[in-house]
Amino acid sequence: MSAGSSAREVVLGRVRSALRGAERTSWEDVPRHYRRHRPAPDVVELFCERVADYRATVDRVPADGVGAAVVAAARRTGARRVLAPAGVPQQWCELLRAEFELVSDEDGIGTAELEQVDAVVTTAVVGIASTGTIVLDHGPGQGHRAVTLVPDVHVCVVTESQVADDVPDALRRLDPARPMTFISGPSATSDIELKRVEGVHGPRTLHVLVVPD
Amino acid sequence: MPAFPQAAKQQLANAQLRHNLADATSTIRRKRADVVGELDDWAQLREAGAAIKTHTLSNLDTYLEQFEAAVTAAGGTVHWARDAEEANRIVVDLVRATGEREVVKVKSMATQEIELNDALRAAGIDAWETDLAELIVQLGHDAPSHILVPAIHRNRAEIRDIFRREMGEVGTPAPDDLTDDPARLAEAARRHLREKFLRAKVAVSGANFAVAETGTLVVVESEGNGRMCLTLPETLISVVGIEKLVPRWEDLEVFLQLLPRSSTGERMNPYTSTWTGVTPGDGPQSFHVVLLDNGRTNALADEVGRQALRCIRCSACLNVCPVYERTGGHAYGSVYPGPIGAVLTPQLRGTTSEVDKALPYASSLCGACYDVCPVAINIPDLLVHLRTRVVEQDRGWRSTPVDVLMSLASWVFGDAKRLAAAQRVASWSRKVIGRKGTIGRLPPPLSRWTDARDAPAPAEESFRTWWERNRGGGAR
């Protein structure tokens, strides 16, 4: 691809000549007086408040009640087919199977099949208190990215120790090599007269369960 | 496309537009102020945001090469484009290589800038915009009028009419009983686009940020259409301006705070997606980045002008601009409207056309845009800098009428007696030309001023005369 490589040389050449004589600063010299942490009296409580601000449903549940809470959350939405990705605790799956048609993603579920799923139940990797955000890095228990996108209901379980106080704290806990999805409330748009409407393409219902470790 | 003064005049006559804009911008200003007020370190975040971008730009060659190496190592392919034509050719060739005849698109300023949709159409490829506002604009055969809310100039009744008329022409039609309720309209868009998402094999995106160290791309959005495009198709092509780079992953901690609060006035936008190359078994298995220059290196070469490349496209400057609020985005004749467009566009496109020459003047220089800019771009300074450029470039070997007037003015202002005499003439002229308090149309070249503004009539007496009369005679 000679045309491509020459464009590369031309663009880099233009950048270098544009910067001739310019001072080249060092990354370490960037002033970083902003907060690296944003302590709150109760970080987990703040996380719950901020998630609820997005019109998501938030429940704090005891460690031994997670399975039952997951089932109750799915039941509330009237779901029939529920997907639990590989890595979700076996106990939740058994409770879910008792009440719903349980779908697995073991063999890599396709988009067309996902269209037939009403609700998905996942874990998360990080929560961010200051912004009310949950982060998925699509590791075990979280499914690949489409799994939490196509179905209309997402039930997400976050443990208390996963809650970071602020964005810098959260990013430090994450591995950029993994694909990631930061979720703050259900899908929303304000494109029509700036009126907020929940649910355009992503899940219209987000239910977050916060549990002790 | 007429230059700004004429285009603005047409837009100002549109009462609906002004009403929509006043509503929308005041709402979004209030929301932004609330969430910015929550952070007591906003000034420090802004300082860091500006410094990170300035640092990146001052080492852009190094970071571009680092980014290219990281994307390649992660299984992606990097392409370089000198200009819009080259970028479009690369994307068209990539789509053709897949054998597909349609692509889904997540809203991207860069692809609007290069008019990618037209290039794809010319190549027989349908491009579907999937952001709700972009869909409204596309179905309405219209142009975006705001960076963030492209259909800000349309009200709900207009949107219902567009959906009813156009959706059926290109896919799933709008329901027969569609009302103008925003929730119903969003539902119609969901149904219309779902079919396209599920069958699309190729997607085109832009990126909000590109991390040099890791090769990670970041897309910030609300509706989930971005996630659909970024994860469901087999091939993903991202067109990214070379100024989108940030050095390291941790630099995102600054921008993921600055951007959502400045743009939609939210603590965080509903969805942010990050991806690094290709992930086996998850998302597109073929991934391409097109690094776009298209005039950016011209801006980079300008020591004053290059700060415009810090822009993270949040649109806070549009929402506070008294000029934008009254004229809307179309008057700017550019993909980038408002204050940032007035400084970015003439640098990307040059200042040879009448439209681009007029842009640095499309401002009252009130400075509100600088105050809200999360990366502290001094837009008023840049506007003046670009005005100087336009004046210098238009100055040929002979004096223009403006030059003659300016020399005359400097002769008058250079001597107190001459100024006093001129002020007496001006006061007297009020009786003739400005009895209503304003002056109507002046003859050329002064008409260039009065055609776009109401010029106040000269005062009945000068300040010096007033002072002499009221306070004069005493010790100075």
XYZ file of C-alpha atoms in Angstrom:
689
model
C 0.000 0.000 0.000
C 2.383 2.695 -1.209
C -0.296 5.397 -1.343
C -1.109 4.734 2.323
C 2.463 4.857 3.520
C 3.098 8.073 1.634
C 0.067 9.710 3.237
C 1.533 8.672 6.562
C 4.854 10.315 5.765
C 3.125 13.455 4.476
C 0.914 13.885 7.550
C 3.763 13.206 9.983
C 5.974 15.586 7.958
C 3.324 18.315 8.168
C 3.031 17.789 11.925
C 6.798 18.047 12.353
C 7.113 21.160 10.274
C 4.138 22.749 12.083
C 5.916 22.100 15.377
C 9.305 23.373 14.275
C 10.451 25.769 16.976
C 7.537 24.873 19.268
C 8.286 24.016 22.857
C 7.801 20.283 23.466
C 6.560 19.806 26.992
C 6.793 16.681 29.108
C 3.766 14.628 30.216
C 4.998 14.709 33.800
C 4.752 18.515 33.771
C 0.976 18.564 33.261
C -0.499 20.208 36.401
C -2.698 17.728 38.233
C -4.052 19.622 41.195
C -7.514 18.145 40.711
C -8.843 15.540 43.109
C -7.616 11.993 42.588
C -10.141 10.869 45.189
C -13.475 12.312 46.179
C -14.146 10.975 49.645
C -17.752 10.865 50.819
C -19.075 9.976 54.282
C -20.607 6.862 52.760
C -19.347 6.137 49.276
C -21.698 3.204 48.706
C -24.726 5.250 49.761
C -23.657 8.082 47.432
C -23.302 5.560 44.607
C -26.870 4.366 45.206
C -28.246 7.931 45.258
C -26.479 8.880 42.063
C -27.558 5.730 40.210
C -31.147 6.421 41.295
C -30.834 9.990 39.957
C -30.677 8.466 36.477
C -34.074 6.854 36.995
C -32.483 3.457 37.420
C -33.757 1.210 40.212
C -31.272 0.600 43.033
C -31.564 -1.852 45.921
C -29.083 -2.660 48.657
C -29.437 -6.336 49.505
C -27.762 -8.589 52.109
C -25.116 -11.003 50.856
C -27.339 -14.037 51.407
C -30.275 -12.445 49.593
C -28.688 -11.674 46.205
C -30.128 -14.638 44.360
C -33.639 -13.868 45.578
C -33.192 -10.156 44.754
C -32.050 -10.988 41.222
C -35.135 -13.141 40.714
C -37.393 -10.433 42.155
C -35.857 -7.779 39.897
C -36.444 -9.892 36.808
C -39.975 -10.763 37.923
C -40.858 -7.073 38.328
C -40.245 -6.446 34.628
C -42.501 -9.271 33.501
C -39.585 -11.048 31.819
C -39.956 -14.634 30.634
C -36.619 -15.457 29.024
C -33.645 -14.439 31.146
C -29.991 -14.650 30.172
C -27.238 -15.294 32.705
C -23.760 -15.187 31.123
C -21.061 -17.688 31.994
C -19.458 -16.820 35.320
C -22.658 -15.713 37.054
C -22.892 -17.580 40.420
C -24.492 -20.995 40.080
C -26.905 -20.280 42.918
C -28.535 -17.347 41.054
C -28.885 -19.522 37.982
C -30.699 -22.238 39.933
C -33.114 -19.725 41.435
C -33.677 -18.097 38.042
C -34.212 -21.460 36.338
C -36.984 -22.238 38.791
C -38.996 -19.276 37.578
C -37.825 -18.304 34.090
C -36.643 -19.833 30.877
C -32.902 -19.478 31.505
C -30.654 -18.767 28.518
C -26.893 -19.260 28.538
C -24.219 -17.628 26.358
C -21.828 -20.588 26.638
C -21.613 -21.179 22.895
C -21.539 -17.484 21.947
C -25.124 -16.365 21.596
C -25.957 -14.517 18.357
C -27.782 -11.219 17.960
C -30.944 -12.814 16.609
C -31.225 -15.032 19.707
C -30.506 -12.052 21.958
C -33.517 -10.321 20.417
C -35.630 -13.080 21.993
C -34.220 -12.463 25.486
C -36.246 -10.230 27.831
C -33.744 -9.588 30.609
C -30.070 -10.127 31.304
C -28.446 -10.582 34.729
C -24.756 -9.716 35.118
C -22.059 -8.777 37.559
C -19.876 -5.671 37.080
C -16.243 -4.766 37.603
C -16.406 -1.233 39.011
C -18.990 1.297 40.219
C -18.339 5.043 40.359
C -19.975 6.843 43.290
C -19.616 10.482 42.203
C -21.284 9.854 38.845
C -23.556 6.854 39.526
C -21.883 4.761 36.851
C -21.375 1.004 36.587
C -18.516 -0.322 34.494
C -18.420 -3.680 32.723
C -15.161 -5.019 31.305
C -17.028 -8.023 29.901
C -15.094 -10.543 31.915
C -16.723 -13.602 33.596
C -20.286 -12.923 34.738
C -20.691 -9.933 32.406
C -21.042 -11.545 28.996
C -19.774 -10.102 25.720
C -20.850 -6.554 24.908
C -24.035 -7.319 22.974
C -25.476 -9.365 25.839
C -26.162 -6.282 27.976
C -27.221 -4.183 24.985
C -29.912 -5.952 23.010
C -32.305 -7.182 25.757
C -34.612 -4.548 27.210
C -33.849 -5.151 30.890
C -30.444 -5.223 32.577
C -30.108 -6.385 36.175
C -26.582 -5.659 37.381
C -25.028 -6.759 40.655
C -22.251 -4.578 42.086
C -20.345 -5.441 45.253
C -19.560 -2.716 47.784
C -15.796 -3.074 47.398
C -16.160 -2.492 43.651
C -17.476 1.027 44.250
C -14.802 3.646 43.506
C -15.304 7.130 44.887
C -14.627 8.976 41.631
C -13.586 8.693 37.982
C -9.785 8.723 38.588
C -10.124 6.009 41.234
C -12.250 3.941 38.833
C -9.872 4.220 35.878
C -6.976 3.040 38.025
C -8.905 -0.171 38.722
C -9.506 -0.927 35.038
C -7.393 -2.606 32.362
C -7.525 -0.614 29.079
C -6.674 -3.705 27.044
C -10.194 -5.035 27.765
C -13.259 -3.658 25.953
C -15.340 -1.664 28.412
C -18.818 -0.234 28.792
C -19.558 2.537 31.279
C -23.283 2.623 32.022
C -25.023 5.533 33.763
C -28.723 4.807 33.952
C -30.881 3.346 31.219
C -30.495 4.320 27.571
C -31.763 7.869 27.121
C -32.157 10.637 24.579
C -32.846 14.342 24.830
C -32.851 14.958 21.108
C -36.493 16.004 20.836
C -36.937 19.466 22.348
C -34.426 18.425 25.036
C -37.114 16.288 26.720
C -35.434 13.276 28.310
C -36.859 9.979 27.095
C -35.594 6.683 28.487
C -34.795 3.858 26.182
C -33.908 4.322 22.586
C -31.638 1.459 21.638
C -30.112 0.160 24.830
C -32.023 -1.423 27.753
C -34.966 0.702 28.885
C -34.754 -0.652 32.406
C -31.609 -0.736 34.511
C -31.844 -2.363 37.934
C -28.704 -2.184 40.093
C -28.300 -4.432 43.145
C -25.598 -3.413 45.606
C -24.353 -6.203 47.864
C -21.707 -6.571 50.588
C -18.653 -8.604 49.580
C -24.227 29.213 0.859
C -24.261 32.926 1.756
C -21.711 34.354 4.201
C -22.686 34.724 7.852
C -24.149 38.274 7.801
C -26.659 37.374 5.054
C -27.315 33.860 6.347
C -27.879 35.186 9.872
C -30.410 37.684 8.593
C -32.482 34.906 6.998
C -32.310 32.763 10.141
C -33.258 35.650 12.415
C -36.572 35.883 10.593
C -37.423 32.319 11.712
C -39.388 32.810 14.939
C -39.790 29.050 15.525
C -36.034 28.546 15.360
C -35.357 31.346 17.814
C -37.985 30.010 20.200
C -36.572 26.441 20.074
C -33.022 27.658 20.538
C -33.826 29.977 23.423
C -35.624 27.136 25.218
C -32.954 24.556 24.533
C -29.898 26.622 25.280
C -31.281 28.076 28.501
C -32.198 24.588 29.773
C -28.803 23.157 28.964
C -26.964 26.181 30.415
C -28.768 25.697 33.714
C -28.031 21.957 33.828
C -24.373 22.507 33.025
C -23.957 25.167 35.700
C -25.531 22.832 38.309
C -23.241 19.860 37.690
C -20.113 21.956 37.203
C -20.904 23.613 40.535
C -20.812 20.183 42.196
C -17.074 19.847 41.599
C -14.926 22.110 43.748
C -11.895 21.221 41.619
C -13.453 22.246 38.274
C -10.834 24.985 37.701
C -8.047 22.456 38.290
C -9.656 19.881 35.992
C -9.973 22.546 33.307
C -6.349 23.536 33.746
C -5.263 19.894 33.481
C -7.508 19.319 30.438
C -5.997 22.283 28.614
C -2.452 21.270 29.596
C -2.867 17.630 28.526
C -4.136 18.700 25.106
C -1.426 21.343 24.704
C 1.213 18.809 25.651
C -0.222 16.222 23.244
C -0.288 18.706 20.368
C 3.310 19.750 21.064
C 4.377 16.095 20.700
C 1.762 15.026 18.186
C 4.137 13.225 15.821
C 5.442 11.031 18.646
C 1.964 10.256 19.944
C 0.562 9.464 16.481
C 3.300 6.918 15.903
C 2.805 5.457 19.365
C -0.945 5.179 18.771
C -0.416 3.505 15.410
C 1.913 0.928 16.936
C -0.490 0.192 19.794
C -3.538 -0.246 17.524
C -1.578 -2.484 15.194
C -0.320 -4.603 18.073
C -3.925 -5.001 19.278
C -5.083 -6.356 15.924
C -6.351 -3.167 14.240
C -5.216 -1.445 11.054
C -4.268 2.248 10.876
C -4.730 4.335 7.722
C -3.601 7.912 7.171
C -5.570 10.518 5.241
C -4.179 13.869 4.137
C -7.587 15.292 3.282
C -11.303 14.568 3.022
C -11.032 12.985 -0.408
C -8.371 10.546 0.703
C -10.270 9.641 3.880
C -13.446 9.010 1.900
C -11.589 6.859 -0.615
C -10.098 4.750 2.174
C -13.509 4.190 3.806
C -15.243 3.424 0.497
C -12.518 0.900 -0.400
C -12.770 -0.759 3.010
C -16.551 -1.088 2.738
C -16.286 -2.409 -0.824
C -13.767 -5.011 0.292
C -16.440 -6.460 2.600
C -18.876 -6.796 -0.308
C -21.544 -4.909 1.666
C -23.775 -2.161 0.259
C -24.775 -0.436 3.478
C -23.223 0.807 6.699
C -24.639 1.966 10.024
C -23.106 5.117 11.457
C -22.714 6.480 14.931
C -22.759 10.281 14.987
C -19.369 11.647 14.036
C -18.326 15.238 13.411
C -15.270 14.058 11.473
C -17.335 12.083 8.949
C -19.689 15.042 8.534
C -16.697 17.279 7.958
C -15.426 15.074 5.115
C -18.989 14.502 3.784
C -18.529 10.771 3.950
C -22.224 9.993 3.431
C -22.133 11.675 0.008
C -18.988 9.769 -0.961
C -20.580 6.479 0.111
C -23.769 7.258 -1.783
C -21.733 8.031 -4.911
C -20.148 4.593 -4.498
C -23.579 2.947 -4.250
C -23.389 2.391 -0.485
C -26.241 3.420 1.830
C -25.126 5.063 5.087
C -27.675 5.084 7.915
C -27.280 7.620 10.701
C -28.397 6.007 13.957
C -28.287 8.845 16.489
C -31.908 9.998 16.913
C -31.148 13.615 16.067
C -28.970 12.642 13.121
C -31.770 10.369 11.912
C -34.193 13.303 12.074
C -31.740 15.434 10.107
C -31.059 12.686 7.561
C -34.717 11.799 7.006
C -35.538 15.531 6.800
C -32.939 16.020 4.023
C -31.582 18.703 6.279
C -28.255 19.744 7.855
C -27.325 19.524 11.559
C -27.527 22.829 13.423
C -25.815 21.984 16.723
C -22.784 19.832 17.547
C -24.556 17.870 20.231
C -28.240 18.228 19.453
C -28.175 18.313 15.650
C -31.979 18.634 15.318
C -32.279 21.384 17.915
C -34.034 23.518 15.286
C -36.907 21.028 14.859
C -39.915 20.758 17.153
C -41.876 17.603 17.900
C -44.614 18.230 15.348
C -42.067 18.686 12.576
C -40.311 15.492 13.663
C -43.568 13.496 13.569
C -44.259 14.736 10.061
C -40.748 13.832 8.895
C -41.005 10.322 10.413
C -44.447 9.681 8.895
C -43.372 10.890 5.498
C -39.878 9.428 5.223
C -39.358 6.310 7.356
C -41.294 4.015 5.043
C -39.180 5.126 2.085
C -36.016 3.619 3.568
C -37.141 0.837 5.905
C -39.582 0.115 8.718
C -42.324 2.772 8.451
C -43.541 4.904 11.338
C -46.734 3.562 12.973
C -49.958 5.006 11.520
C -51.051 6.396 14.876
C -47.730 8.117 15.613
C -48.244 11.178 17.810
C -45.786 13.966 18.551
C -45.080 12.660 22.079
C -41.244 12.450 22.368
C -41.486 8.946 23.880
C -43.578 7.733 20.922
C -41.181 9.371 18.470
C -38.190 7.719 20.143
C -40.029 4.385 20.014
C -40.617 4.815 16.276
C -36.901 5.504 15.806
C -36.051 2.407 17.849
C -38.220 0.187 15.665
C -37.000 1.767 12.459
C -33.319 1.409 13.335
C -33.454 -1.996 15.043
C -33.842 -3.731 11.689
C -30.781 -1.892 10.361
C -28.622 -2.660 13.420
C -29.446 -6.345 13.283
C -28.509 -6.813 9.651
C -25.551 -4.405 9.383
C -22.172 -6.002 8.754
C -20.178 -2.753 8.628
C -20.221 0.282 10.920
C -18.544 3.662 10.744
C -17.796 5.719 13.842
C -15.734 8.635 14.994
C -14.086 8.792 18.414
C -14.109 11.243 21.279
C -10.642 10.252 22.428
C -7.820 8.023 21.230
C -5.220 6.903 23.756
C -1.696 6.884 22.313
C -0.128 4.594 24.895
C -2.681 1.789 24.618
C -4.350 2.326 21.223
C -7.733 2.576 22.953
C -10.636 4.440 21.315
C -13.426 6.035 23.330
C -16.973 6.858 22.211
C -19.268 8.796 24.521
C -23.043 8.678 23.862
C -26.506 8.361 25.378
C -28.826 6.260 23.300
C -26.996 2.973 22.820
C -26.855 3.426 19.059
C -23.121 3.868 19.532
C -22.848 0.557 21.355
C -24.937 -1.097 18.627
C -22.594 0.163 15.906
C -19.411 -0.542 17.847
C -20.241 -4.123 18.810
C -22.769 -5.814 16.495
C -21.160 -5.493 13.008
C -18.267 -7.607 11.768
C -16.233 -4.641 10.514
C -15.740 -1.307 12.278
C -14.151 1.723 10.631
C -13.371 4.717 12.865
C -12.525 8.084 11.327
C -10.501 10.036 13.855
C -9.037 13.554 13.627
C -5.373 13.572 14.592
C -6.138 16.061 17.388
C -8.231 13.480 19.276
C -5.220 11.852 20.875
C -4.478 11.865 24.581
C -1.201 10.373 25.829
C -2.280 7.821 28.435
C -5.269 5.902 29.747
C -5.211 7.841 33.021
C -5.618 11.138 31.123
C -9.201 10.054 30.483
C -9.868 10.678 34.183
C -9.828 14.384 33.332
C -11.830 14.314 30.109
C -14.500 11.878 31.300
C -15.272 14.469 33.969
C -15.019 17.568 31.767
C -16.925 16.344 28.717
C -20.322 15.113 29.985
C -20.718 17.948 32.474
C -19.871 20.559 29.834
C -21.938 19.096 27.044
C -25.210 17.591 28.245
C -24.975 18.849 31.805
C -24.873 15.315 33.190
C -22.464 13.859 35.734
C -21.799 11.153 33.187
C -23.393 10.330 29.865
C -25.436 7.110 29.821
C -22.936 5.085 27.772
C -19.193 5.266 27.259
C -17.531 2.524 25.206
C -13.806 1.890 25.074
C -12.074 -0.679 22.918
C -8.521 -1.559 22.020
C -8.021 -3.219 18.652
C -9.933 -6.466 18.305
C -11.244 -8.687 21.101
C -11.615 -12.321 19.954
C -15.235 -13.443 20.331
C -16.567 -10.008 21.262
C -17.414 -7.235 18.819
C -16.075 -6.553 15.314
C -13.277 -8.858 14.282
C -12.003 -6.431 11.670
C -11.128 -2.935 12.906
C -9.740 0.084 11.032
C -8.760 3.574 12.152
C -8.462 6.373 9.599
C -6.284 9.186 11.015
C -7.468 12.423 9.432
C -5.471 15.598 8.830
C -7.750 17.670 6.515
C -6.385 21.048 7.575
C -5.556 20.209 11.170
C -1.825 20.585 10.553
C -2.524 24.102 9.178
C -4.061 25.001 12.511
C -1.198 23.291 14.319
C 1.300 25.485 12.465
C -0.357 28.643 13.822
C 1.042 29.366 17.277
C -2.082 31.224 18.375
C -4.542 29.180 16.349
C -3.433 25.718 17.436
C -5.277 25.989 20.762
C -8.513 25.437 18.811
C -7.315 21.844 18.323
C -7.776 21.300 22.050
C -11.556 21.302 21.416
C -13.356 18.200 22.715
C -16.615 19.076 20.865
C -18.682 19.538 24.011
C -20.666 22.477 22.533
C -20.765 24.438 25.808
C -19.649 27.504 23.837
C -22.649 27.250 21.519
C -25.077 27.126 24.396
C -23.852 30.365 25.964
C -23.284 32.341 22.772
C -25.740 35.236 22.250
C -25.035 35.151 18.520
C -25.578 31.377 18.155
C -28.706 31.533 20.298
C -30.330 33.888 17.816
C -29.056 32.635 14.481
C -28.761 28.859 15.031
C -26.109 26.667 13.511
C -26.971 26.780 9.820
C -25.912 30.428 9.448
C -22.272 29.486 10.027
C -22.087 27.484 6.798
C -19.916 24.868 8.456
C -20.125 21.513 10.213
C -18.764 23.233 13.312
C -21.143 26.065 14.238
C -21.052 28.606 17.046
C -17.966 30.181 18.590
C -15.737 27.130 18.159
C -16.819 26.817 14.532
C -15.995 30.467 13.954
C -12.383 29.792 14.943
C -11.927 26.175 13.860
C -13.494 26.257 10.404
C -11.434 29.150 8.962
C -8.307 27.358 10.155
C -9.281 23.983 8.689
C -10.578 25.401 5.392
C -8.476 28.567 5.084
C -9.841 32.093 4.707
C -10.218 32.419 0.958
C -13.991 32.009 0.546
C -16.480 34.694 1.560
C -18.119 32.285 4.043
C -14.821 31.519 5.808
C -13.679 35.166 5.774
C -16.877 36.224 7.522
C -16.710 33.618 10.313
C -14.224 35.398 12.617
C -16.682 38.316 12.635
C -19.669 36.152 13.666
C -19.243 37.098 17.298
C -19.832 39.896 19.753
C -16.525 39.052 21.517
C -18.399 38.926 24.822
C -16.142 36.161 26.134
C -18.833 33.843 27.531
C -17.487 31.026 25.327
C -14.029 31.286 26.890
C -15.518 31.175 30.400
C -17.322 27.872 29.831
C -14.748 26.119 27.636
C -13.581 23.027 29.580
C -10.178 23.142 27.891
C -9.856 26.940 28.190
C -9.653 27.796 24.492
C -9.410 31.579 24.342
C -11.975 31.923 21.571
C -12.259 35.765 21.697
C -8.485 36.075 21.315
C -8.526 33.654 18.430
C -11.355 35.516 16.707
C -9.355 38.737 16.810
C -6.262 36.881 15.599
C -8.203 35.484 12.645
C -9.768 38.875 11.866
C -6.246 40.230 11.593
C -5.390 37.423 9.216
C -8.413 38.180 7.022
C -7.586 41.908 6.923
C -3.893 41.299 6.165
C -4.659 38.859 3.413
C -7.191 41.185 1.746
C -4.789 44.118 1.810
C -3.356 44.358 -1.689
C -1.034 46.970 -3.194
C -3.712 49.640 -3.157
C -5.644 50.975 -0.216
C -9.144 49.667 0.351
C -11.940 52.053 1.364
C -11.602 50.638 4.881
C -7.878 51.562 4.905
C -8.732 55.116 3.844
C -11.338 55.396 6.606
C -8.950 53.971 9.188
C -6.177 56.472 8.231
C -8.717 59.274 8.418
C -9.865 58.010 11.840
C -6.306 57.822 13.109
C -5.683 61.412 11.874
C -8.819 62.618 13.691
C -8.114 60.683 16.910
C -4.477 61.837 16.858
C -5.327 65.421 17.859
C -7.755 66.669 20.539
C -8.873 69.711 18.525
C -9.582 67.639 15.459
C -11.543 65.107 17.567
C -13.615 67.885 19.197
C -14.409 69.335 15.807
C -15.394 65.921 14.478
C -17.647 65.316 17.487
C -19.416 68.635 16.894
C -20.066 67.610 13.310
C -21.310 64.208 14.507
C -23.689 65.747 17.066
C -25.071 68.037 14.423
C -25.481 65.122 11.995
C -27.800 63.411 14.469
C -30.482 65.919 13.495
C -30.170 64.705 9.902
C -29.400 60.998 9.960
C -30.312 59.580 13.344
C -33.463 61.115 14.703
C -34.748 57.687 15.767
C -31.670 57.040 17.884
C -30.213 54.648 15.342
C -28.732 55.119 11.923
C -30.311 53.315 9.011
C -28.310 52.063 6.089
C -25.009 53.852 5.479
C -23.374 53.999 2.054
C -20.613 51.493 1.183
C -18.203 50.549 2.661
C -19.915 51.503 5.931
C -22.953 49.512 4.802
C -20.979 46.372 5.729
C -21.472 47.462 9.319
C -25.037 48.751 9.168
C -26.398 45.831 7.123
C -25.807 43.450 9.990
C -26.193 45.758 12.988
C -28.137 48.740 14.231
C -25.607 51.527 14.631
C -26.482 54.032 17.363
C -26.769 57.637 16.244
C -24.080 60.021 17.517
C -24.841 61.516 20.930
C -26.376 64.964 21.111
C -23.225 66.211 22.767
C -19.829 64.650 23.310
C -18.654 63.552 26.742
C -15.991 66.266 26.602
C -18.607 68.979 25.965
C -20.803 67.582 28.734
C -17.866 67.597 31.150
C -16.925 71.133 30.167
C -20.523 72.275 30.747
C -21.112 70.441 34.077
C -17.745 70.091 35.705
C -15.600 72.463 33.689
C -13.857 75.540 34.896
C -12.561 73.918 38.116
C -9.132 72.546 38.842
C -8.336 69.367 36.906
